[in-house]
Short mmCIF file of C-alpha atoms in Angstrom, two decimals:
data_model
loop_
_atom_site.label_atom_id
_atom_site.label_comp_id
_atom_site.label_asym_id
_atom_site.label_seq_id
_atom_site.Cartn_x
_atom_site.Cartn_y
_atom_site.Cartn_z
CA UNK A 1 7.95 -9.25 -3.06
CA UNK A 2 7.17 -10.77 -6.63
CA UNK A 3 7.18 -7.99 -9.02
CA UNK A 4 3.84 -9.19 -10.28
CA UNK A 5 1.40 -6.16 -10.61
CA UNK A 6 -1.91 -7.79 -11.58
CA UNK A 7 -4.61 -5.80 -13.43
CA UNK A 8 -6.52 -5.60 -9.87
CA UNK A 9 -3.69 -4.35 -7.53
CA UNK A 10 -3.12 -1.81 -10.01
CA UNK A 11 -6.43 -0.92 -10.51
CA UNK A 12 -6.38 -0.27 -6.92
CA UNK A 13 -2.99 1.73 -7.25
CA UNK A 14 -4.67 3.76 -9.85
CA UNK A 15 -7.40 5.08 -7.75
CA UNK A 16 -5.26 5.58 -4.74
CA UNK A 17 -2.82 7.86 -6.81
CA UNK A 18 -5.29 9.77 -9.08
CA UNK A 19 -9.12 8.44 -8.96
CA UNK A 20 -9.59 10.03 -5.77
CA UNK A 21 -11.62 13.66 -5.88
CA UNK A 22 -13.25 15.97 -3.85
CA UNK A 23 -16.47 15.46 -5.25
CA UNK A 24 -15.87 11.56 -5.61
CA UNK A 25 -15.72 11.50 -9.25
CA UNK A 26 -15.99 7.90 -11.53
CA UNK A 27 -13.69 7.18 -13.71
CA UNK A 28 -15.20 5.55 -16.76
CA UNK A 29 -14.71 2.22 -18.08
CA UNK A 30 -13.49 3.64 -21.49
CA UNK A 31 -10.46 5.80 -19.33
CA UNK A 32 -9.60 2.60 -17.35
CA UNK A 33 -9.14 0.43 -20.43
CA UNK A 34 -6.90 3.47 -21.49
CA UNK A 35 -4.85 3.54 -17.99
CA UNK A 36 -4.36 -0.08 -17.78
CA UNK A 37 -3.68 -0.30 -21.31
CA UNK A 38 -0.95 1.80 -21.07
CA UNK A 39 0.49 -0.33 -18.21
CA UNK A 40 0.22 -3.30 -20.33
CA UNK A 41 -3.10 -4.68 -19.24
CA UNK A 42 -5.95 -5.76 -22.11
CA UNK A 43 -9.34 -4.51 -21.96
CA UNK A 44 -10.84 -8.18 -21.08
CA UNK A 45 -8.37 -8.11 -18.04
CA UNK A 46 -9.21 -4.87 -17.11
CA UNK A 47 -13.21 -5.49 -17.10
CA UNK A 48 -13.04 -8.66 -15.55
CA UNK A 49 -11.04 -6.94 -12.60
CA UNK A 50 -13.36 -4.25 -11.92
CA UNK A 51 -16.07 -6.90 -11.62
CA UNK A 52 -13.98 -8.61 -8.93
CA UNK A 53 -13.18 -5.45 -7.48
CA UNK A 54 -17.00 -4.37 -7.46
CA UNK A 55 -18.16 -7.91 -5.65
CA UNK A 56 -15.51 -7.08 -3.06
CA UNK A 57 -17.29 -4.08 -2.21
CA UNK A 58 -14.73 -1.68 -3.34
CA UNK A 59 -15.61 -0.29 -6.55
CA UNK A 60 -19.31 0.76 -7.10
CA UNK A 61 -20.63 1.53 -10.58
CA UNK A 62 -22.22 5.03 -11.54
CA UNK A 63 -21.97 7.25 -14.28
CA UNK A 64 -20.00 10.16 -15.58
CA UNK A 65 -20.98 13.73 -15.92
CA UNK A 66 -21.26 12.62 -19.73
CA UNK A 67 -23.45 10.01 -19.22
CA UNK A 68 -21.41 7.19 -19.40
CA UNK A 69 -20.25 3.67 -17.71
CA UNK A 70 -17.75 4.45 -14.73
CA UNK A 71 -16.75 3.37 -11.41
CA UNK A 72 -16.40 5.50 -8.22
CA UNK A 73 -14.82 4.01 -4.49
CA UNK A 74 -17.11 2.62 -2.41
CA UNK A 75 -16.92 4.67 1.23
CA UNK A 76 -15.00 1.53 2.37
CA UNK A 77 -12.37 1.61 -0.26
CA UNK A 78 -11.65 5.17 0.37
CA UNK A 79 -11.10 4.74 4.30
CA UNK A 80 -8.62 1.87 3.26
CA UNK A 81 -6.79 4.33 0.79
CA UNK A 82 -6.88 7.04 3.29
CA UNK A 83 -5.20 4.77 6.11
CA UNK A 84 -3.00 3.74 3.67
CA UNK A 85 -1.56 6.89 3.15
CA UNK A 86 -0.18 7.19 6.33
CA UNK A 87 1.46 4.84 5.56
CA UNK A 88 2.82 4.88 2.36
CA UNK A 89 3.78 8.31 1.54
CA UNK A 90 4.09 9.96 5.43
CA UNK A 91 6.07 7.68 7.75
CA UNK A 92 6.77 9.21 10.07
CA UNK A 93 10.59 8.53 11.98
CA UNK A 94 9.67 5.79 14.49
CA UNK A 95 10.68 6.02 18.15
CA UNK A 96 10.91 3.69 20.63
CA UNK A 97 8.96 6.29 23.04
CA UNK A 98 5.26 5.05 20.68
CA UNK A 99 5.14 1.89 22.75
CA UNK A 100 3.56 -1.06 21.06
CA UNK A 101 0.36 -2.44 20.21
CA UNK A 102 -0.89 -5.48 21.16
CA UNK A 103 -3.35 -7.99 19.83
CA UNK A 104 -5.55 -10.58 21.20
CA UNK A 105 -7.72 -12.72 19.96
CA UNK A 106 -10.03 -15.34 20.97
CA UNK A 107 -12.25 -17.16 18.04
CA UNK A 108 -14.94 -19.69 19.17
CA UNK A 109 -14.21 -23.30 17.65
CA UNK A 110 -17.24 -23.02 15.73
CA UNK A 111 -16.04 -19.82 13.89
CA UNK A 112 -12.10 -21.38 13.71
CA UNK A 113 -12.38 -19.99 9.45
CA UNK A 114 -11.91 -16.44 11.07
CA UNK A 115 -8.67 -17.40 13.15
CA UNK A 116 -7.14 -17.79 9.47
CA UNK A 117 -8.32 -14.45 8.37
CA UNK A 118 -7.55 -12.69 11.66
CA UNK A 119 -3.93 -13.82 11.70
CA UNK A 120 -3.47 -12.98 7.97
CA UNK A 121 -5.09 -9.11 8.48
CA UNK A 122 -2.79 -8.85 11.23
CA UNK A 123 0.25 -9.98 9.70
CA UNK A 124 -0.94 -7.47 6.33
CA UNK A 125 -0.88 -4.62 8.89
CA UNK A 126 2.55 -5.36 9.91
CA UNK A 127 1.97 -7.19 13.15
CA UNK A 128 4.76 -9.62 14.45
CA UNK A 129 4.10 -12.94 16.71
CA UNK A 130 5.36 -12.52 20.36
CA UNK A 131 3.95 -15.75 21.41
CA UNK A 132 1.03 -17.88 20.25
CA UNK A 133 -2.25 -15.16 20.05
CA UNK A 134 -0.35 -12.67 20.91
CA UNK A 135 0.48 -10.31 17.83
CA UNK A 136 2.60 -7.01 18.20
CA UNK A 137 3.03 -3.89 16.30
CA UNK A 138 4.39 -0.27 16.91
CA UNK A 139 1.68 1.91 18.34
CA UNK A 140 1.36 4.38 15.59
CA UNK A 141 -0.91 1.32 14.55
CA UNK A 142 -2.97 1.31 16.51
CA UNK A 143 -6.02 3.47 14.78
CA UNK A 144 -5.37 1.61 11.48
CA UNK A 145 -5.91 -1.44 13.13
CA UNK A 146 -9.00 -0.71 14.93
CA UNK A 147 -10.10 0.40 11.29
CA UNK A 148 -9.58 -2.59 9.57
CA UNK A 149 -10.84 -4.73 12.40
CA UNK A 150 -14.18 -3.16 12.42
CA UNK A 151 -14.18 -3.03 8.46
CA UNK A 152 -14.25 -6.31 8.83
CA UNK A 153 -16.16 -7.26 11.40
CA UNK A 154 -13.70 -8.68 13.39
CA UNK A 155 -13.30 -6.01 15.76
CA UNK A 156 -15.50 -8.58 18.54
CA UNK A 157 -12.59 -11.52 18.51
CA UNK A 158 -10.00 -8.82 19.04
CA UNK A 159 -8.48 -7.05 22.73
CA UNK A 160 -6.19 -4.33 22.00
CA UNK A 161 -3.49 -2.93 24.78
CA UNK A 162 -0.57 -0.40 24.84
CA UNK A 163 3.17 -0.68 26.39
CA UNK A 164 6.34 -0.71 26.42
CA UNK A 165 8.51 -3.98 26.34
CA UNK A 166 9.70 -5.05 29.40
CA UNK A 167 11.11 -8.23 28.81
CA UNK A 168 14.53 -10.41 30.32
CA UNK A 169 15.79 -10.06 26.31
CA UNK A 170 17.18 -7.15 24.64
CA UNK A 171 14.47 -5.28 22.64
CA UNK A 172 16.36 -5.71 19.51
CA UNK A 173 16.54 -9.85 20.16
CA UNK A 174 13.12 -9.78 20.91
CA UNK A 175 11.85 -7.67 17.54
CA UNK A 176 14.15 -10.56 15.78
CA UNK A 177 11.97 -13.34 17.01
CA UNK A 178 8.80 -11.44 16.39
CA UNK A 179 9.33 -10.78 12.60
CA UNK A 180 10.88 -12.33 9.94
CA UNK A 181 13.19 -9.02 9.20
CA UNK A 182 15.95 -10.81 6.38
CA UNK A 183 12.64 -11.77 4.68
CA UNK A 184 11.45 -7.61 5.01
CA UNK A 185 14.88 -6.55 3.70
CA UNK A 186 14.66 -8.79 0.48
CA UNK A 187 11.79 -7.09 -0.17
CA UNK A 188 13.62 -4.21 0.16
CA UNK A 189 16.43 -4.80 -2.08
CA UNK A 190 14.04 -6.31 -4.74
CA UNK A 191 12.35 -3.13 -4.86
CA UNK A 192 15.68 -1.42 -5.24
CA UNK A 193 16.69 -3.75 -8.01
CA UNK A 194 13.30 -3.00 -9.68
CA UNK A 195 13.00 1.05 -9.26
CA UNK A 196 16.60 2.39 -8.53
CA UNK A 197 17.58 2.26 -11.84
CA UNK A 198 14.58 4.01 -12.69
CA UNK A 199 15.14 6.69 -10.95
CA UNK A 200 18.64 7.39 -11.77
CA UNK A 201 17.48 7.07 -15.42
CA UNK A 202 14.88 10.29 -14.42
CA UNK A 203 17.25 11.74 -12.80
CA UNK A 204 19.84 11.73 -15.19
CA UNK A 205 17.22 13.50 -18.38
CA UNK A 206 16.42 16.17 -15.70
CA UNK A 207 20.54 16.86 -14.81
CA UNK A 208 21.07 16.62 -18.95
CA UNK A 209 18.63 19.44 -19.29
CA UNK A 210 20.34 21.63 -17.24
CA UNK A 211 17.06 22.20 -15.44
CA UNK A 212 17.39 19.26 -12.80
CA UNK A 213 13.78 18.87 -12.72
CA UNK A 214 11.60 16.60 -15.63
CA UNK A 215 9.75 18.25 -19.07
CA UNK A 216 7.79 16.16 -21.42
CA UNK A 217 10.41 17.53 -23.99
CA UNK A 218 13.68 16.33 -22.41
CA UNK A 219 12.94 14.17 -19.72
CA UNK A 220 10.76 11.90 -21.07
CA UNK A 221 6.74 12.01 -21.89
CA UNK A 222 3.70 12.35 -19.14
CA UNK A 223 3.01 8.90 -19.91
CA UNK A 224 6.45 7.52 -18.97
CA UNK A 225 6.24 9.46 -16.12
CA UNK A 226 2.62 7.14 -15.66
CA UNK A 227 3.78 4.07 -16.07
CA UNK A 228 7.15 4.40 -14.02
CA UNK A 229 5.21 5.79 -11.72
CA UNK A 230 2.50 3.67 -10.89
CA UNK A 231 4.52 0.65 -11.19
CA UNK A 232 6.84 1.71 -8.57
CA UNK A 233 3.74 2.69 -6.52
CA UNK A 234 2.32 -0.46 -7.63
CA UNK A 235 5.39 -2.28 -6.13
CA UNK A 236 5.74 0.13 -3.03
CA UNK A 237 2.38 0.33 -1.43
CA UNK A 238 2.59 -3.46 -0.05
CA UNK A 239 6.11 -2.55 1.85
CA UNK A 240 5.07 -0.43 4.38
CA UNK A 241 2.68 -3.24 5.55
CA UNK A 242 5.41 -6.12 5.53
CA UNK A 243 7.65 -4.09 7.34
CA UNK A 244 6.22 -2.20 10.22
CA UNK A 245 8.62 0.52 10.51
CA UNK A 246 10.49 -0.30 13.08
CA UNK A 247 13.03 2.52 15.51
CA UNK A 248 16.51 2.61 13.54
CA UNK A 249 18.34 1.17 17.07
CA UNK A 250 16.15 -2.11 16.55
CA UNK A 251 17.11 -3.15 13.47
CA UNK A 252 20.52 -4.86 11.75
CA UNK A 253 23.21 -2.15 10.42
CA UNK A 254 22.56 -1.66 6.71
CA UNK A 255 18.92 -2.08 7.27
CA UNK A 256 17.61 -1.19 3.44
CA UNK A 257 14.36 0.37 4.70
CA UNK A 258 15.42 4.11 4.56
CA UNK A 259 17.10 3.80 1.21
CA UNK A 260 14.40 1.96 -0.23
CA UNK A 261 12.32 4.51 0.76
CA UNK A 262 14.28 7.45 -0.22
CA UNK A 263 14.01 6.32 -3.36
CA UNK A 264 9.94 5.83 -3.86
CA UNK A 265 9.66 9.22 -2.34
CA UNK A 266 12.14 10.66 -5.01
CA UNK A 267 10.17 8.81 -7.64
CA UNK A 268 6.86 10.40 -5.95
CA UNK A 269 7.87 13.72 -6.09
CA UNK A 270 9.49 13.56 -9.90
CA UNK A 271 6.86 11.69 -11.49
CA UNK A 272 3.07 11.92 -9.71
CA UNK A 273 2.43 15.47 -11.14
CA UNK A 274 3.82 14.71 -14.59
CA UNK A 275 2.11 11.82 -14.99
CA UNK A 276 -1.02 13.06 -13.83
CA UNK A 277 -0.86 14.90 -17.26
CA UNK A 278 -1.25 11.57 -19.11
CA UNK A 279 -4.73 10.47 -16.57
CA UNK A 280 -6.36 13.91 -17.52
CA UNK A 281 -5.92 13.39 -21.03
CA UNK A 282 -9.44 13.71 -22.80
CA UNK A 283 -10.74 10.02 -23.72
CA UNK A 284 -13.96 9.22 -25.75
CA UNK A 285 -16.14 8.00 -23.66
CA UNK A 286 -17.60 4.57 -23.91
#
């Protein structure tokens, strides 16, 4: 997991953690030049994004209360956030009792481009190879998948089943061969590397204080809280697709899942609400 964040993931980031109202609200352009700015992003970057992210479908253009130039979620873009907060920020602890959920597929050879996107969807929502066409998950996923697969239009190529494995092979050998698991647990520990410190460092102003929880006066400022925040969210919010979220008893000992996230949930609950100070700071409007 490169520690990349491009001007369109977090754009994306952005409206998952705070452009996403009751009442559907648009942000304007002038308050997501201000955002991204203050994640390091330039304006150029930032306009040329939301056009991508507006061809795509996701981002549709209206106008503030005020009048001016903003962008709201398309309906699509909001069912994607919404599925994906199941899965970023309320995992539930997996159990061997969910059974898994299989996929297969069958693409005619005249529509072979969509076998490409199929198996790439699938592996994005966490899906490991059991044998060739045959792609398994836990099945929790099951409604997230059926989501995304009619989202897409994809939904026709696709049978779905439920079960339990009931193989000649240990489970655990088995989940081994069907995902690439030292690959999920670098991502992991790259994460860790990234945020950790982070974290300790909030923790540590909020322990100094005497309080044990974060002011803008001792602790650091709302928009600290902003930018380590949605950089860590940023980072986080692709994890919980590479790695499926597998039952504890399947995985290697020292498996750096839990602790990984441990720590985005810490950083969640220290630094969403104070940073949410810093997004509802009054902008002029473009």
């Amino acid at each position: 997991m490169a520690e990349q964040h491009t001007p369109r993931s977090l754009i994306v980031t952005l409206y998952g953690a705070y452009g996403r109202t009751p009442d559907d609200t648009p942000l304007a352009v002038a308050e997501l030049i201000r955002l991204l700015g203050a994640l390091g992003v330039d304006a150029p970057s930032v306009r040329s994004s939301v056009s991508r992210l507006k061809r795509r479908g996701l981002l549709v253009p209206e106008r503030t209360a005020r009048g001016a130039a903003g962008y709201a979620l398309s309906a699509e873009a909001r069912q994607l956030l919404d599925d994906g907060d199941r899965r970023i920020y309320a995992r539930p602890a997996p159990e061997l009792s969910e059974g898994w959920v299989l996929a297969v597929f069958t693409v005619p050879e005249s529509e072979r481009h969509k076998r490409h996107l199929l198996r790439s969807r699938l592996g994005r929502l966490g899906f490991g190879t059991a044998a060739p066409g045959v792609w398994i998950a836990p099945g929790r996923l099951y409604e997230e998948t059926r989501h995304t697969l009619r989202r897409l239009r994809l939904d026709s190529y696709v049978d779905l089943f439920s079960g339990q494995h009931l193989g000649f092979e240990a489970t655990a050998d088995a989940v081994a061969r069907w995902w690439d698991l030292d690959a999920i647990a670098t991502q992991h520990e790259e994460f860790l590397d990234a945020h950790e410190p982070v974290l300790h460092t909030w923790e540590g102003r909020g322990a100094a204080s005497g309080t044990g929880a974060a002011s803008d006066s001792d602790s650091g400022t709302a928009e600290d809280a902003y930018r380590d925040y949605l950089l860590a969210l940023d980072s986080w919010r692709h994890l919980p697709y590479a790695d499926p979220g597998l039952p504890a008893e399947l995985l290697p000992k020292s498996w750096p899942g839990e602790r990984s996230a441990e720590v985005f949930n810490r950083l969640h609950t220290r630094l969403r609400d104070l940073g949410l100070a810093f997004v509802e700071r009054p902008v002029t409007e473009e």
